[in-house]
């Protein structure tokens, strides 16, 4: 996402039109989760406007529509997939990965269907898979089977790390209570399968707990960079009010360990400069 009501006046100026919100966001962070495509395939012109608002090195990790992953579960999806790939073409090199987020009901017995789809997908794109069934994390055989399927097609396995969130004590806000009910409780996974790993991290409303919880990832991401990998790290909090600023802080902590890492751009000012 690149819009949030609470970001108005801090990340995005007041009265900013929808055609400019992504431009302001991209001056804060250089990657975004394309979650909107999960709910509906946008018009190709809309995707073209996304590309037009962002610099050439900006990264989109775009989620496949739920019609493909959740409703049809990879059966009879040729037309849906062909149309989706056509629609996202305007992103060009900004398309970091096509993100295949699978429901918790996607079990080890369904891996063969995923394997078939991954082998049929065009090779000009990168792909990443997010699974939520507990056996993929607790059963070594099932973990290895999924890793082999991903490795055969150069597909990344995206971890969604909620361990800091659930270790932070009972929820203290409506947003935390909603996350408490909806987010997966799974063991943390920090293994990269490709040169371009992707991580999703969920902190708390309490900034101190969020920062403490990401220290594991500071070390992991720094290590990946030193190995020559190019990771993408997405930071969430239950309300996401301060997520852009926290993402920049995370980037700075990694950069303190890997000075060669380029700094993020300076955010565009959201209010006009004044003399006094």
GROMACS .gro file of C-alpha atoms in nm:
model
  276
    1UNK     CA    1   0.000   0.000   0.000
    2UNK     CA    2   0.108   0.356  -0.053
    3UNK     CA    3  -0.189   0.543   0.088
    4UNK     CA    4  -0.307   0.566   0.446
    5UNK     CA    5  -0.540   0.824   0.592
    6UNK     CA    6  -0.305   0.900   0.881
    7UNK     CA    7  -0.017   0.972   0.640
    8UNK     CA    8  -0.189   1.286   0.513
    9UNK     CA    9   0.013   1.584   0.627
   10UNK     CA   10   0.325   1.378   0.702
   11UNK     CA   11   0.403   1.152   0.405
   12UNK     CA   12   0.150   1.296   0.160
   13UNK     CA   13   0.041   1.662   0.148
   14UNK     CA   14  -0.319   1.749   0.217
   15UNK     CA   15  -0.549   1.747  -0.088
   16UNK     CA   16  -0.308   1.531  -0.289
   17UNK     CA   17  -0.485   1.355  -0.575
   18UNK     CA   18  -0.473   0.980  -0.620
   19UNK     CA   19  -0.240   1.023  -0.918
   20UNK     CA   20   0.033   1.171  -0.696
   21UNK     CA   21   0.018   0.975  -0.369
   22UNK     CA   22   0.252   0.704  -0.488
   23UNK     CA   23   0.503   0.968  -0.601
   24UNK     CA   24   0.525   1.108  -0.248
   25UNK     CA   25   0.543   0.761  -0.096
   26UNK     CA   26   0.830   0.670  -0.330
   27UNK     CA   27   1.036   0.956  -0.187
   28UNK     CA   28   1.011   0.787   0.156
   29UNK     CA   29   1.056   0.421   0.060
   30UNK     CA   30   1.191   0.255  -0.252
   31UNK     CA   31   0.963  -0.052  -0.254
   32UNK     CA   32   0.596  -0.128  -0.200
   33UNK     CA   33   0.370  -0.428  -0.159
   34UNK     CA   34   0.115  -0.428  -0.440
   35UNK     CA   35  -0.168  -0.563  -0.230
   36UNK     CA   36  -0.447  -0.396  -0.427
   37UNK     CA   37  -0.405  -0.641  -0.716
   38UNK     CA   38  -0.513  -0.925  -0.486
   39UNK     CA   39  -0.868  -0.791  -0.478
   40UNK     CA   40  -0.909  -0.689  -0.840
   41UNK     CA   41  -0.696  -0.670  -1.153
   42UNK     CA   42  -0.648  -0.299  -1.228
   43UNK     CA   43  -0.664  -0.136  -1.568
   44UNK     CA   44  -0.340  -0.138  -1.764
   45UNK     CA   45  -0.357   0.244  -1.772
   46UNK     CA   46  -0.366   0.249  -1.392
   47UNK     CA   47  -0.053   0.036  -1.374
   48UNK     CA   48   0.110   0.271  -1.624
   49UNK     CA   49   0.038   0.560  -1.387
   50UNK     CA   50   0.213   0.369  -1.107
   51UNK     CA   51   0.522   0.340  -1.321
   52UNK     CA   52   0.502   0.707  -1.412
   53UNK     CA   53   0.498   0.815  -1.046
   54UNK     CA   54   0.807   0.619  -0.945
   55UNK     CA   55   1.179   0.625  -1.030
   56UNK     CA   56   1.324   0.349  -1.244
   57UNK     CA   57   1.483   0.163  -0.951
   58UNK     CA   58   1.162   0.152  -0.745
   59UNK     CA   59   1.046  -0.202  -0.655
   60UNK     CA   60   0.691  -0.336  -0.680
   61UNK     CA   61   0.616  -0.676  -0.525
   62UNK     CA   62   0.277  -0.739  -0.681
   63UNK     CA   63   0.030  -0.992  -0.544
   64UNK     CA   64  -0.146  -1.231  -0.781
   65UNK     CA   65  -0.526  -1.194  -0.777
   66UNK     CA   66  -0.714  -1.404  -0.525
   67UNK     CA   67  -0.923  -1.545  -0.810
   68UNK     CA   68  -0.609  -1.735  -0.913
   69UNK     CA   69  -0.466  -1.831  -0.574
   70UNK     CA   70  -0.766  -1.860  -0.342
   71UNK     CA   71  -1.081  -1.910  -0.547
   72UNK     CA   72  -0.967  -2.123  -0.842
   73UNK     CA   73  -0.661  -2.259  -0.660
   74UNK     CA   74  -0.459  -2.273  -0.982
   75UNK     CA   75  -0.729  -2.459  -1.180
   76UNK     CA   76  -0.853  -2.311  -1.508
   77UNK     CA   77  -0.652  -1.992  -1.457
   78UNK     CA   78  -0.493  -1.949  -1.801
   79UNK     CA   79  -0.710  -1.656  -1.910
   80UNK     CA   80  -0.691  -1.482  -1.570
   81UNK     CA   81  -0.315  -1.519  -1.559
   82UNK     CA   82  -0.263  -1.408  -1.919
   83UNK     CA   83  -0.470  -1.095  -1.860
   84UNK     CA   84  -0.291  -1.014  -1.535
   85UNK     CA   85   0.053  -1.046  -1.690
   86UNK     CA   86  -0.056  -0.817  -1.974
   87UNK     CA   87  -0.190  -0.557  -1.730
   88UNK     CA   88   0.129  -0.534  -1.523
   89UNK     CA   89   0.362  -0.501  -1.823
   90UNK     CA   90   0.395  -0.120  -1.784
   91UNK     CA   91   0.589  -0.171  -1.459
   92UNK     CA   92   0.879  -0.307  -1.663
   93UNK     CA   93   1.198  -0.337  -1.453
   94UNK     CA   94   1.016  -0.195  -1.150
   95UNK     CA   95   0.842  -0.531  -1.107
   96UNK     CA   96   1.062  -0.690  -0.842
   97UNK     CA   97   0.852  -1.003  -0.802
   98UNK     CA   98   0.510  -1.154  -0.858
   99UNK     CA   99   0.393  -1.247  -0.511
  100UNK     CA  100   0.192  -1.569  -0.478
  101UNK     CA  101   0.031  -1.544  -0.136
  102UNK     CA  102  -0.144  -1.870  -0.050
  103UNK     CA  103  -0.420  -1.928   0.207
  104UNK     CA  104  -0.369  -2.120   0.529
  105UNK     CA  105  -0.567  -2.404   0.374
  106UNK     CA  106  -0.294  -2.451   0.111
  107UNK     CA  107  -0.135  -2.763   0.258
  108UNK     CA  108   0.164  -2.981   0.169
  109UNK     CA  109  -0.064  -3.197  -0.045
  110UNK     CA  110  -0.121  -2.897  -0.274
  111UNK     CA  111   0.247  -2.837  -0.351
  112UNK     CA  112   0.230  -3.036  -0.673
  113UNK     CA  113  -0.022  -2.787  -0.813
  114UNK     CA  114   0.207  -2.498  -0.717
  115UNK     CA  115   0.499  -2.674  -0.885
  116UNK     CA  116   0.303  -2.708  -1.209
  117UNK     CA  117   0.209  -2.339  -1.209
  118UNK     CA  118   0.561  -2.218  -1.131
  119UNK     CA  119   0.705  -2.426  -1.415
  120UNK     CA  120   0.453  -2.277  -1.661
  121UNK     CA  121   0.502  -1.914  -1.567
  122UNK     CA  122   0.708  -1.697  -1.805
  123UNK     CA  123   1.072  -1.675  -1.704
  124UNK     CA  124   1.106  -1.300  -1.767
  125UNK     CA  125   0.959  -1.237  -1.421
  126UNK     CA  126   1.073  -1.329  -1.071
  127UNK     CA  127   0.829  -1.507  -0.840
  128UNK     CA  128   0.786  -1.534  -0.465
  129UNK     CA  129   0.560  -1.759  -0.258
  130UNK     CA  130   0.411  -1.698   0.086
  131UNK     CA  131   0.258  -1.997   0.265
  132UNK     CA  132   0.075  -2.007   0.597
  133UNK     CA  133   0.012  -2.375   0.670
  134UNK     CA  134   0.199  -2.470   0.991
  135UNK     CA  135   0.342  -2.794   0.852
  136UNK     CA  136   0.564  -2.602   0.611
  137UNK     CA  137   0.739  -2.456   0.915
  138UNK     CA  138   0.733  -2.746   1.161
  139UNK     CA  139   0.774  -3.059   0.948
  140UNK     CA  140   1.127  -3.083   0.800
  141UNK     CA  141   1.009  -3.307   0.517
  142UNK     CA  142   0.739  -3.067   0.403
  143UNK     CA  143   0.972  -2.769   0.444
  144UNK     CA  144   1.232  -2.938   0.225
  145UNK     CA  145   0.974  -3.035  -0.037
  146UNK     CA  146   0.856  -2.675  -0.073
  147UNK     CA  147   1.213  -2.547  -0.085
  148UNK     CA  148   1.292  -2.792  -0.367
  149UNK     CA  149   0.987  -2.678  -0.566
  150UNK     CA  150   1.089  -2.315  -0.524
  151UNK     CA  151   1.455  -2.381  -0.605
  152UNK     CA  152   1.365  -2.562  -0.928
  153UNK     CA  153   1.216  -2.241  -1.069
  154UNK     CA  154   1.423  -1.975  -0.888
  155UNK     CA  155   1.125  -1.882  -0.673
  156UNK     CA  156   1.172  -1.708  -0.336
  157UNK     CA  157   0.989  -1.812  -0.018
  158UNK     CA  158   0.860  -1.498   0.158
  159UNK     CA  159   0.852  -1.514   0.538
  160UNK     CA  160   0.590  -1.311   0.723
  161UNK     CA  161   0.750  -1.262   1.063
  162UNK     CA  162   0.488  -1.202   1.333
  163UNK     CA  163   0.693  -1.340   1.623
  164UNK     CA  164   0.769  -0.997   1.773
  165UNK     CA  165   0.404  -0.900   1.746
  166UNK     CA  166   0.274  -1.202   1.934
  167UNK     CA  167   0.559  -1.190   2.188
  168UNK     CA  168   0.479  -0.829   2.276
  169UNK     CA  169   0.196  -0.899   2.517
  170UNK     CA  170  -0.181  -0.868   2.486
  171UNK     CA  171  -0.313  -0.619   2.228
  172UNK     CA  172  -0.364  -0.262   2.348
  173UNK     CA  173  -0.554  -0.103   2.057
  174UNK     CA  174  -0.826  -0.189   1.808
  175UNK     CA  175  -0.565  -0.230   1.533
  176UNK     CA  176  -0.360  -0.468   1.748
  177UNK     CA  177  -0.669  -0.666   1.846
  178UNK     CA  178  -0.761  -0.707   1.478
  179UNK     CA  179  -0.408  -0.821   1.393
  180UNK     CA  180  -0.414  -1.058   1.691
  181UNK     CA  181  -0.714  -1.234   1.541
  182UNK     CA  182  -0.614  -1.229   1.174
  183UNK     CA  183  -0.237  -1.257   1.139
  184UNK     CA  184  -0.066  -1.598   1.120
  185UNK     CA  185   0.127  -1.732   1.420
  186UNK     CA  186   0.415  -1.919   1.264
  187UNK     CA  187   0.782  -1.981   1.347
  188UNK     CA  188   1.023  -1.723   1.209
  189UNK     CA  189   1.203  -1.823   0.892
  190UNK     CA  190   1.519  -1.642   0.779
  191UNK     CA  191   1.652  -1.852   0.491
  192UNK     CA  192   1.702  -1.693   0.149
  193UNK     CA  193   1.656  -1.920  -0.152
  194UNK     CA  194   1.753  -1.667  -0.419
  195UNK     CA  195   1.969  -1.360  -0.471
  196UNK     CA  196   1.666  -1.137  -0.409
  197UNK     CA  197   1.498  -1.240  -0.081
  198UNK     CA  198   1.181  -1.067   0.040
  199UNK     CA  199   1.078  -1.030   0.405
  200UNK     CA  200   0.754  -0.911   0.564
  201UNK     CA  201   0.778  -0.804   0.929
  202UNK     CA  202   0.498  -0.705   1.169
  203UNK     CA  203   0.580  -0.498   1.477
  204UNK     CA  204   0.362  -0.344   1.748
  205UNK     CA  205   0.203  -0.007   1.808
  206UNK     CA  206   0.479   0.042   2.066
  207UNK     CA  207   0.781   0.166   1.869
  208UNK     CA  208   1.025   0.030   2.126
  209UNK     CA  209   0.888  -0.322   2.082
  210UNK     CA  210   0.889  -0.289   1.704
  211UNK     CA  211   1.253  -0.181   1.698
  212UNK     CA  212   1.358  -0.452   1.944
  213UNK     CA  213   1.178  -0.714   1.734
  214UNK     CA  214   1.355  -0.620   1.413
  215UNK     CA  215   1.709  -0.651   1.548
  216UNK     CA  216   1.722  -1.011   1.424
  217UNK     CA  217   1.645  -0.885   1.073
  218UNK     CA  218   1.903  -0.607   1.083
  219UNK     CA  219   2.171  -0.874   1.114
  220UNK     CA  220   2.015  -1.105   0.857
  221UNK     CA  221   1.960  -0.834   0.595
  222UNK     CA  222   2.310  -0.694   0.650
  223UNK     CA  223   2.450  -1.043   0.601
  224UNK     CA  224   2.254  -1.091   0.280
  225UNK     CA  225   2.387  -0.763   0.144
  226UNK     CA  226   2.743  -0.863   0.231
  227UNK     CA  227   2.686  -1.190   0.042
  228UNK     CA  228   2.589  -0.990  -0.267
  229UNK     CA  229   2.215  -1.046  -0.239
  230UNK     CA  230   1.959  -0.768  -0.295
  231UNK     CA  231   1.687  -0.806  -0.030
  232UNK     CA  232   1.356  -0.623  -0.005
  233UNK     CA  233   1.222  -0.568   0.348
  234UNK     CA  234   0.865  -0.462   0.422
  235UNK     CA  235   0.779  -0.326   0.765
  236UNK     CA  236   0.428  -0.314   0.909
  237UNK     CA  237   0.273  -0.215   1.236
  238UNK     CA  238  -0.091  -0.290   1.324
  239UNK     CA  239  -0.206   0.060   1.232
  240UNK     CA  240   0.081   0.142   0.992
  241UNK     CA  241   0.067   0.507   1.106
  242UNK     CA  242   0.444   0.539   1.148
  243UNK     CA  243   0.546   0.259   0.910
  244UNK     CA  244   0.723   0.479   0.650
  245UNK     CA  245   0.938   0.653   0.913
  246UNK     CA  246   1.012   0.322   1.083
  247UNK     CA  247   1.110   0.165   0.752
  248UNK     CA  248   1.361   0.444   0.700
  249UNK     CA  249   1.496   0.387   1.051
  250UNK     CA  250   1.537   0.015   0.977
  251UNK     CA  251   1.722   0.102   0.656
  252UNK     CA  252   1.955   0.331   0.851
  253UNK     CA  253   2.031   0.057   1.104
  254UNK     CA  254   2.123  -0.184   0.824
  255UNK     CA  255   2.331   0.084   0.654
  256UNK     CA  256   2.526   0.139   0.976
  257UNK     CA  257   2.648  -0.220   0.933
  258UNK     CA  258   2.682  -0.204   0.554
  259UNK     CA  259   2.802   0.150   0.470
  260UNK     CA  260   2.805   0.073   0.097
  261UNK     CA  261   2.425   0.049   0.103
  262UNK     CA  262   2.278   0.355  -0.069
  263UNK     CA  263   2.071   0.585   0.154
  264UNK     CA  264   1.701   0.623   0.086
  265UNK     CA  265   1.599   0.941  -0.098
  266UNK     CA  266   1.514   1.256   0.094
  267UNK     CA  267   1.134   1.272   0.132
  268UNK     CA  268   0.955   1.538  -0.066
  269UNK     CA  269   0.832   1.819   0.162
  270UNK     CA  270   0.461   1.793   0.232
  271UNK     CA  271   0.412   2.157   0.329
  272UNK     CA  272   0.535   2.467   0.141
  273UNK     CA  273   0.850   2.627   0.278
  274UNK     CA  274   0.800   2.952   0.467
  275UNK     CA  275   1.029   3.241   0.551
  276UNK     CA  276   0.945   3.241   0.921
   0.00000   0.00000   0.00000
